[in-house]
Amino acid sequence: MTRHTLRLPRLALIAGALVGLCASAVAVAQSVTTVPGMPRVVNAADMYSQAGYNMFSPAVVGALPRIYVPNLRGNSVSVIDPATYKVIDTFPVGRSPQHVVPSWDLKTLWVTNNSEGRNNGSLTPIDPKTGKPGAAIPVDDPYNMYFSPDGKLAIVVAEAHARLDFRDAHTMALKFSIEAPECKGINHADYSIDGRYAIFTCEFGGKLVKIDMVNHKVLGYLDLDKHGMPQDIRVSPDGKVFYVADMMADGVFLIDGDSFTKIGFIKTGIGTHGEYPSRDGTKLYVANRGSNKVHGPRGGKGSVSVIDFATRKVVANWPIPGGGSPDMGNVSADGKTLWLSGRFDDVVYAFDTATGSVRKIKVGAEPHGLAVWPQPGRYSLGHTGIMR
């Protein structure tokens, strides 16, 4: 028997194994049955696989590389050029701008001006190809905003009313509402891997609320801690565990989304607040605001903790020299920079994700939910860019 006749069966076995692996991968992807209209899950082990390094949709062609920073007390948006780390524009918007939210179709950035304490809230559209705002649309109490998995509806989080307002994703005409009376301070959200439900945090009630996205109703509430203050929430790449930041607990609660139960807790830092997956989907960057107060001091003990999704452990912690208050933001398209607002310090932080070193850029008064744009991904589920 020659050497060639020995190698051929071996190659055939390898080829067969590769075919088997590919078939298994396809089977896993096909095993996720999404709600009607939601783009299919390409990789069930990593729902963020289509939002990897520089994986841009054709929809963002021509979008200017910019960081859009809503200044809550300044009633304005500061625009940073990420290439120079300089503010190149500032324009007025409605009262109390909270977040800059990419639309589901990636064509518009919406500034949610909830006009705290008043009833004249609005949404200001920004054209990402020009970086300029358009005419504001009157909307009741838009603290935050998300989108239905099929992209047809915008979900305005009316925080002061413990209510979710479902609106046309383009005209913002009101379609219907879901009341969540036990969710005081309804705030941030993330979705199950198949889009069947979303879990929202209840900032002033220490709870979570689970929303049926198909039948549009409340499925139930979960008590986290009666003294807690849950903030941002983000689901693991495989869709099994929701990570809930709690600024009073100084860490992240782990929630099994399907059973809606607490399964663990990870200590991070003081005032745990914002959460953003790394561009390769292996890590979760957690912003610790440096204070347990809603209105904290300047120069607090702010930091960023890095959680490994596979081990559910903190693998790094990045303090801010001189103190700070990292809040909300997102990761650059190349994964090299984590951009976060400095809520109590009137700055924006640019963290090097390789070293944890940080640069500061002065912006307006009380910057909040900044957006990094353009972002990789096929569509946005809202907030400052939940990209999938």
CSV table of C-alpha atoms in Angstrom, one decimal:
chain,number,residue,atom,x,y,z
A,1,MET,CA,0.0,0.0,0.0
A,2,THR,CA,1.6,3.3,-1.1
A,3,ARG,CA,1.8,6.5,1.0
A,4,HIS,CA,-0.8,8.1,-1.3
A,5,THR,CA,-3.4,5.4,-0.6
A,6,LEU,CA,-2.9,5.9,3.1
A,7,ARG,CA,-3.4,9.6,2.9
A,8,LEU,CA,-6.6,9.6,0.8
A,9,PRO,CA,-8.8,7.9,3.5
A,10,ARG,CA,-7.3,10.3,6.1
A,11,LEU,CA,-8.2,13.3,3.9
A,12,ALA,CA,-11.6,11.8,3.4
A,13,LEU,CA,-12.1,11.5,7.1
A,14,ILE,CA,-11.0,15.1,7.7
A,15,ALA,CA,-13.3,16.3,5.0
A,16,GLY,CA,-16.2,14.3,6.4
A,17,ALA,CA,-15.5,15.7,9.8
A,18,LEU,CA,-15.5,19.3,8.4
A,19,VAL,CA,-18.8,18.7,6.6
A,20,GLY,CA,-20.2,17.3,9.8
A,21,LEU,CA,-19.1,20.4,11.8
A,22,CYS,CA,-20.6,22.7,9.2
A,23,ALA,CA,-23.9,20.8,9.2
A,24,SER,CA,-24.0,21.0,13.0
A,25,ALA,CA,-23.4,24.7,12.9
A,26,VAL,CA,-26.2,25.2,10.3
A,27,ALA,CA,-28.5,23.0,12.5
A,28,VAL,CA,-27.7,25.1,15.5
A,29,ALA,CA,-28.4,28.4,13.7
A,30,GLN,CA,-31.6,27.0,12.3
A,31,SER,CA,-32.7,25.8,15.7
A,32,VAL,CA,-33.5,29.4,16.7
A,33,THR,CA,-37.0,30.2,15.5
A,34,THR,CA,-37.3,34.0,15.6
A,35,VAL,CA,-40.5,36.0,15.8
A,36,PRO,CA,-42.0,37.0,12.3
A,37,GLY,CA,-40.0,39.7,10.6
A,38,MET,CA,-36.9,39.4,12.8
A,39,PRO,CA,-33.7,38.7,10.8
A,40,ARG,CA,-32.5,35.2,11.3
A,41,VAL,CA,-29.9,34.3,14.0
A,42,VAL,CA,-26.8,33.3,12.0
A,43,ASN,CA,-24.9,31.9,15.0
A,44,ALA,CA,-26.9,30.7,18.0
A,45,ALA,CA,-23.7,30.6,20.1
A,46,ASP,CA,-23.1,34.3,19.4
A,47,MET,CA,-26.0,36.6,18.6
A,48,TYR,CA,-23.4,39.4,18.2
A,49,SER,CA,-21.6,37.6,15.4
A,50,GLN,CA,-23.0,39.9,12.7
A,51,ALA,CA,-21.8,43.0,14.5
A,52,GLY,CA,-18.1,42.1,14.6
A,53,TYR,CA,-15.1,44.2,13.7
A,54,ASN,CA,-16.1,46.7,10.9
A,55,MET,CA,-19.0,44.5,9.7
A,56,PHE,CA,-21.0,47.4,8.3
A,57,SER,CA,-24.4,47.2,6.7
A,58,PRO,CA,-24.8,48.8,3.3
A,59,ALA,CA,-27.4,51.0,5.1
A,60,VAL,CA,-24.6,53.0,6.8
A,61,VAL,CA,-22.6,53.8,3.7
A,62,GLY,CA,-21.8,57.5,3.7
A,63,ALA,CA,-22.4,57.9,7.5
A,64,LEU,CA,-19.8,60.2,9.1
A,65,PRO,CA,-17.6,58.7,11.8
A,66,ARG,CA,-18.8,60.6,14.8
A,67,ILE,CA,-19.6,60.4,18.5
A,68,TYR,CA,-22.9,62.0,19.4
A,69,VAL,CA,-23.2,63.1,23.0
A,70,PRO,CA,-26.5,64.3,24.5
A,71,ASN,CA,-25.9,66.9,27.2
A,72,LEU,CA,-28.7,66.4,29.7
A,73,ARG,CA,-28.4,69.7,31.4
A,74,GLY,CA,-27.2,71.6,28.4
A,75,ASN,CA,-30.2,70.7,26.2
A,76,SER,CA,-27.7,70.1,23.4
A,77,VAL,CA,-25.7,67.4,21.5
A,78,SER,CA,-21.9,67.6,21.2
A,79,VAL,CA,-20.4,66.0,18.2
A,80,ILE,CA,-16.9,64.5,18.5
A,81,ASP,CA,-14.6,63.5,15.6
A,82,PRO,CA,-13.1,60.2,16.8
A,83,ALA,CA,-10.1,60.6,14.6
A,84,THR,CA,-9.0,63.8,16.4
A,85,TYR,CA,-10.8,63.4,19.8
A,86,LYS,CA,-12.1,67.0,19.4
A,87,VAL,CA,-15.6,68.4,19.6
A,88,ILE,CA,-16.4,69.7,16.1
A,89,ASP,CA,-20.0,70.7,16.5
A,90,THR,CA,-22.7,71.4,19.2
A,91,PHE,CA,-26.3,71.9,18.4
A,92,PRO,CA,-29.5,72.6,20.5
A,93,VAL,CA,-32.1,69.9,20.8
A,94,GLY,CA,-35.2,69.5,23.1
A,95,ARG,CA,-35.2,69.7,26.9
A,96,SER,CA,-33.3,67.0,28.8
A,97,PRO,CA,-31.8,64.9,26.1
A,98,GLN,CA,-31.1,61.5,27.5
A,99,HIS,CA,-29.9,59.1,24.8
A,100,VAL,CA,-29.0,59.1,21.1
A,101,VAL,CA,-30.7,56.0,19.7
A,102,PRO,CA,-29.9,54.4,16.3
A,103,SER,CA,-33.0,53.4,14.4
A,104,TRP,CA,-33.7,49.8,13.5
A,105,ASP,CA,-32.9,50.5,9.8
A,106,LEU,CA,-29.7,52.4,10.7
A,107,LYS,CA,-30.7,55.4,8.7
A,108,THR,CA,-31.6,57.8,11.6
A,109,LEU,CA,-30.2,58.7,15.0
A,110,TRP,CA,-32.9,59.8,17.4
A,111,VAL,CA,-32.2,62.1,20.4
A,112,THR,CA,-34.7,61.3,23.2
A,113,ASN,CA,-35.6,64.6,24.9
A,114,ASN,CA,-37.8,63.6,27.8
A,115,SER,CA,-38.1,67.1,29.2
A,116,GLU,CA,-37.8,66.0,32.9
A,117,GLY,CA,-40.6,67.2,35.0
A,118,ARG,CA,-42.6,68.6,32.1
A,119,ASN,CA,-44.9,67.4,29.4
A,120,ASN,CA,-43.2,68.7,26.3
A,121,GLY,CA,-40.9,65.8,25.4
A,122,SER,CA,-39.7,65.3,21.9
A,123,LEU,CA,-37.5,63.2,19.5
A,124,THR,CA,-34.9,65.0,17.4
A,125,PRO,CA,-33.7,63.1,14.3
A,126,ILE,CA,-30.1,63.3,13.2
A,127,ASP,CA,-29.0,62.5,9.7
A,128,PRO,CA,-25.9,60.4,10.1
A,129,LYS,CA,-24.7,61.3,6.6
A,130,THR,CA,-24.5,65.0,7.5
A,131,GLY,CA,-24.3,64.9,11.3
A,132,LYS,CA,-27.1,67.6,11.4
A,133,PRO,CA,-30.4,67.5,13.3
A,134,GLY,CA,-33.9,67.8,11.7
A,135,ALA,CA,-37.2,69.0,13.1
A,136,ALA,CA,-38.2,67.5,16.4
A,137,ILE,CA,-41.3,65.4,16.8
A,138,PRO,CA,-43.4,65.9,20.0
A,139,VAL,CA,-43.5,62.7,22.0
A,140,ASP,CA,-44.6,62.1,25.6
A,141,ASP,CA,-41.7,61.4,28.0
A,142,PRO,CA,-39.2,59.7,25.7
A,143,TYR,CA,-36.5,58.7,28.3
A,144,ASN,CA,-35.2,55.9,26.2
A,145,MET,CA,-36.2,54.1,23.0
A,146,TYR,CA,-36.1,50.6,21.5
A,147,PHE,CA,-37.4,48.9,18.4
A,148,SER,CA,-39.5,45.8,17.9
A,149,PRO,CA,-37.4,42.9,16.4
A,150,ASP,CA,-39.1,43.3,13.1
A,151,GLY,CA,-38.3,47.0,12.9
A,152,LYS,CA,-41.9,48.1,12.5
A,153,LEU,CA,-42.4,49.7,15.8
A,154,ALA,CA,-40.4,52.1,18.0
A,155,ILE,CA,-40.9,51.5,21.7
A,156,VAL,CA,-40.7,54.8,23.6
A,157,VAL,CA,-39.8,54.2,27.3
A,158,ALA,CA,-42.1,56.7,29.1
A,159,GLU,CA,-40.2,56.4,32.4
A,160,ALA,CA,-42.3,58.8,34.5
A,161,HIS,CA,-45.5,56.9,33.6
A,162,ALA,CA,-44.2,53.3,34.0
A,163,ARG,CA,-45.3,52.8,30.4
A,164,LEU,CA,-44.1,51.6,27.1
A,165,ASP,CA,-45.5,53.4,24.1
A,166,PHE,CA,-45.4,51.5,20.8
A,167,ARG,CA,-45.1,53.9,17.9
A,168,ASP,CA,-44.6,53.8,14.1
A,169,ALA,CA,-40.9,53.4,13.7
A,170,HIS,CA,-40.7,56.3,11.2
A,171,THR,CA,-43.5,58.7,11.8
A,172,MET,CA,-43.6,58.1,15.6
A,173,ALA,CA,-47.4,58.0,15.5
A,174,LEU,CA,-48.7,56.2,18.6
A,175,LYS,CA,-50.2,52.7,18.0
A,176,PHE,CA,-50.7,51.3,21.5
A,177,SER,CA,-49.2,51.2,25.0
A,178,ILE,CA,-48.3,48.6,27.6
A,179,GLU,CA,-48.7,49.7,31.3
A,180,ALA,CA,-46.2,48.3,33.7
A,181,PRO,CA,-47.4,49.8,37.0
A,182,GLU,CA,-45.0,47.8,39.2
A,183,CYS,CA,-42.0,48.9,37.2
A,184,LYS,CA,-41.2,52.3,38.7
A,185,GLY,CA,-38.5,54.1,36.7
A,186,ILE,CA,-38.8,51.7,33.7
A,187,ASN,CA,-35.5,52.3,32.0
A,188,HIS,CA,-33.2,50.0,30.0
A,189,ALA,CA,-33.9,46.7,28.1
A,190,ASP,CA,-32.6,43.8,26.1
A,191,TYR,CA,-34.2,41.0,24.1
A,192,SER,CA,-34.2,37.3,24.0
A,193,ILE,CA,-32.2,35.7,21.2
A,194,ASP,CA,-35.4,34.9,19.3
A,195,GLY,CA,-37.2,38.2,20.0
A,196,ARG,CA,-40.1,36.6,21.9
A,197,TYR,CA,-39.6,38.7,25.0
A,198,ALA,CA,-37.7,41.7,26.4
A,199,ILE,CA,-36.7,42.4,29.9
A,200,PHE,CA,-36.8,46.0,31.2
A,201,THR,CA,-35.2,47.3,34.4
A,202,CYS,CA,-37.2,49.2,37.0
A,203,GLU,CA,-34.7,51.7,38.4
A,204,PHE,CA,-36.8,53.0,41.3
A,205,GLY,CA,-38.4,49.7,42.3
A,206,GLY,CA,-35.5,47.3,42.5
A,207,LYS,CA,-37.2,45.1,40.0
A,208,LEU,CA,-37.3,43.7,36.4
A,209,VAL,CA,-40.3,43.4,34.2
A,210,LYS,CA,-40.6,40.8,31.4
A,211,ILE,CA,-42.6,41.8,28.3
A,212,ASP,CA,-44.2,39.5,25.8
A,213,MET,CA,-43.1,41.0,22.4
A,214,VAL,CA,-45.6,38.8,20.4
A,215,ASN,CA,-48.8,39.3,22.4
A,216,HIS,CA,-47.7,42.7,23.9
A,217,LYS,CA,-48.3,42.1,27.5
A,218,VAL,CA,-46.5,42.0,30.9
A,219,LEU,CA,-45.4,38.4,31.7
A,220,GLY,CA,-44.3,39.1,35.2
A,221,TYR,CA,-42.0,41.0,37.6
A,222,LEU,CA,-38.8,39.9,39.3
A,223,ASP,CA,-37.5,41.4,42.6
A,224,LEU,CA,-33.8,42.0,42.5
A,225,ASP,CA,-33.2,43.8,45.7
A,226,LYS,CA,-35.6,46.1,47.5
A,227,HIS,CA,-32.8,48.6,48.1
A,228,GLY,CA,-31.4,48.1,44.5
A,229,MET,CA,-31.4,50.4,41.5
A,230,PRO,CA,-31.0,48.3,38.3
A,231,GLN,CA,-29.7,50.2,35.3
A,232,ASP,CA,-28.5,48.8,32.0
A,233,ILE,CA,-29.1,45.2,31.0
A,234,ARG,CA,-27.4,43.1,28.3
A,235,VAL,CA,-27.9,39.5,27.3
A,236,SER,CA,-25.0,37.0,26.9
A,237,PRO,CA,-24.0,36.0,23.3
A,238,ASP,CA,-25.8,32.7,23.5
A,239,GLY,CA,-28.9,34.3,24.8
A,240,LYS,CA,-29.0,32.3,28.0
A,241,VAL,CA,-28.1,34.9,30.7
A,242,PHE,CA,-29.1,38.6,31.1
A,243,TYR,CA,-26.5,40.7,32.9
A,244,VAL,CA,-28.2,43.5,35.0
A,245,ALA,CA,-26.1,46.4,36.3
A,246,ASP,CA,-27.2,47.6,39.7
A,247,MET,CA,-25.7,50.9,40.9
A,248,MET,CA,-26.6,50.2,44.6
A,249,ALA,CA,-25.3,46.7,44.6
A,250,ASP,CA,-22.0,47.7,42.9
A,251,GLY,CA,-22.2,44.8,40.5
A,252,VAL,CA,-24.1,42.7,38.0
A,253,PHE,CA,-27.0,40.3,38.7
A,254,LEU,CA,-27.2,37.3,36.5
A,255,ILE,CA,-30.7,36.4,35.3
A,256,ASP,CA,-31.9,33.3,33.5
A,257,GLY,CA,-34.2,35.0,31.0
A,258,ASP,CA,-36.5,32.0,30.1
A,259,SER,CA,-37.2,31.0,33.7
A,260,PHE,CA,-36.9,34.7,34.9
A,261,THR,CA,-34.9,33.8,38.0
A,262,LYS,CA,-31.7,35.1,39.6
A,263,ILE,CA,-28.8,32.8,39.2
A,264,GLY,CA,-25.8,34.7,40.3
A,265,PHE,CA,-24.0,38.0,41.0
A,266,ILE,CA,-20.7,39.5,39.9
A,267,LYS,CA,-19.1,42.3,42.0
A,268,THR,CA,-17.6,45.1,39.8
A,269,GLY,CA,-17.3,48.6,41.1
A,270,ILE,CA,-19.0,51.6,42.7
A,271,GLY,CA,-22.2,52.7,41.0
A,272,THR,CA,-22.4,49.9,38.3
A,273,HIS,CA,-24.3,51.4,35.4
A,274,GLY,CA,-23.7,50.8,31.7
A,275,GLU,CA,-22.9,47.5,29.8
A,276,TYR,CA,-21.4,46.9,26.3
A,277,PRO,CA,-20.2,43.7,24.7
A,278,SER,CA,-16.7,43.7,23.1
A,279,ARG,CA,-16.6,43.7,19.3
A,280,ASP,CA,-15.6,40.0,19.3
A,281,GLY,CA,-18.5,39.1,21.6
A,282,THR,CA,-16.2,37.5,24.3
A,283,LYS,CA,-16.2,40.3,27.0
A,284,LEU,CA,-18.6,42.7,28.6
A,285,TYR,CA,-17.4,46.2,29.5
A,286,VAL,CA,-19.2,47.4,32.6
A,287,ALA,CA,-19.1,51.2,33.5
A,288,ASN,CA,-19.0,51.8,37.2
A,289,ARG,CA,-20.2,55.4,37.7
A,290,GLY,CA,-18.2,56.0,40.9
A,291,SER,CA,-21.2,56.9,43.1
A,292,ASN,CA,-24.4,55.3,44.4
A,293,LYS,CA,-26.2,58.6,44.1
A,294,VAL,CA,-28.4,59.7,41.2
A,295,HIS,CA,-26.6,63.0,41.2
A,296,GLY,CA,-23.0,62.1,42.2
A,297,PRO,CA,-19.9,64.2,42.8
A,298,ARG,CA,-17.2,65.1,40.4
A,299,GLY,CA,-14.1,63.0,40.4
A,300,GLY,CA,-15.7,59.9,42.0
A,301,LYS,CA,-14.2,56.4,42.1
A,302,GLY,CA,-15.3,55.6,38.6
A,303,SER,CA,-13.9,52.7,36.6
A,304,VAL,CA,-14.6,50.1,33.9
A,305,SER,CA,-14.8,46.4,34.8
A,306,VAL,CA,-14.2,43.8,32.1
A,307,ILE,CA,-16.3,40.5,32.5
A,308,ASP,CA,-15.4,37.4,30.5
A,309,PHE,CA,-18.6,35.9,29.2
A,310,ALA,CA,-17.2,32.4,29.2
A,311,THR,CA,-16.2,32.3,32.9
A,312,ARG,CA,-18.5,35.1,34.2
A,313,LYS,CA,-15.6,36.6,36.1
A,314,VAL,CA,-14.0,40.0,36.1
A,315,VAL,CA,-10.7,39.8,34.2
A,316,ALA,CA,-9.7,43.5,34.3
A,317,ASN,CA,-10.6,46.8,36.0
A,318,TRP,CA,-9.7,50.1,34.6
A,319,PRO,CA,-9.7,53.1,37.0
A,320,ILE,CA,-9.8,56.7,35.8
A,321,PRO,CA,-6.8,58.7,37.0
A,322,GLY,CA,-8.1,61.5,39.1
A,323,GLY,CA,-11.5,60.0,39.3
A,324,GLY,CA,-14.5,60.1,37.1
A,325,SER,CA,-18.1,59.0,36.3
A,326,PRO,CA,-18.3,56.7,33.3
A,327,ASP,CA,-21.9,56.2,32.3
A,328,MET,CA,-23.3,55.2,28.9
A,329,GLY,CA,-21.8,54.8,25.4
A,330,ASN,CA,-20.6,52.0,23.1
A,331,VAL,CA,-17.6,50.4,21.4
A,332,SER,CA,-15.9,51.7,18.3
A,333,ALA,CA,-16.4,49.7,15.1
A,334,ASP,CA,-12.8,48.4,15.2
A,335,GLY,CA,-13.2,47.4,18.8
A,336,LYS,CA,-10.2,49.4,19.9
A,337,THR,CA,-12.0,52.2,21.9
A,338,LEU,CA,-14.8,52.2,24.5
A,339,TRP,CA,-16.5,55.5,24.4
A,340,LEU,CA,-18.4,56.5,27.6
A,341,SER,CA,-20.0,59.7,28.9
A,342,GLY,CA,-18.6,61.2,32.1
A,343,ARG,CA,-22.0,62.0,33.6
A,344,PHE,CA,-20.9,64.1,36.6
A,345,ASP,CA,-17.7,65.5,35.1
A,346,ASP,CA,-18.9,67.0,31.9
A,347,VAL,CA,-16.5,65.0,29.8
A,348,VAL,CA,-16.4,62.0,27.5
A,349,TYR,CA,-14.0,59.1,28.1
A,350,ALA,CA,-12.2,57.2,25.3
A,351,PHE,CA,-10.8,53.9,26.8
A,352,ASP,CA,-8.2,51.9,25.0
A,353,THR,CA,-9.6,48.4,25.2
A,354,ALA,CA,-6.1,46.8,24.9
A,355,THR,CA,-4.6,48.7,27.8
A,356,GLY,CA,-7.4,50.4,29.7
A,357,SER,CA,-5.8,53.8,29.4
A,358,VAL,CA,-8.2,56.7,29.0
A,359,ARG,CA,-8.5,60.1,27.2
A,360,LYS,CA,-10.9,62.8,28.2
A,361,ILE,CA,-12.8,65.2,26.0
A,362,LYS,CA,-14.7,68.2,27.5
A,363,VAL,CA,-18.3,68.4,26.4
A,364,GLY,CA,-21.6,70.0,27.7
A,365,ALA,CA,-23.4,69.8,31.0
A,366,GLU,CA,-24.1,66.3,32.2
A,367,PRO,CA,-23.5,64.1,29.2
A,368,HIS,CA,-25.6,60.9,29.2
A,369,GLY,CA,-26.3,58.1,26.6
A,370,LEU,CA,-23.8,58.8,23.8
A,371,ALA,CA,-23.9,57.0,20.5
A,372,VAL,CA,-20.9,55.8,18.5
A,373,TRP,CA,-21.7,55.9,14.7
A,374,PRO,CA,-21.5,54.1,12.4
A,375,GLN,CA,-21.8,50.8,14.2
A,376,PRO,CA,-21.3,47.3,12.7
A,377,GLY,CA,-24.5,45.2,12.5
A,378,ARG,CA,-27.6,44.4,10.4
A,379,TYR,CA,-30.1,46.3,12.6
A,380,SER,CA,-30.4,48.2,15.9
A,381,LEU,CA,-32.8,47.3,18.7
A,382,GLY,CA,-32.3,50.7,20.2
A,383,HIS,CA,-30.7,52.3,23.3
A,384,THR,CA,-27.2,53.5,22.3
A,385,GLY,CA,-26.9,50.7,19.8
A,386,ILE,CA,-27.9,47.2,20.6
A,387,MET,CA,-26.6,45.8,17.3
A,388,ARG,CA,-27.3,42.4,15.9
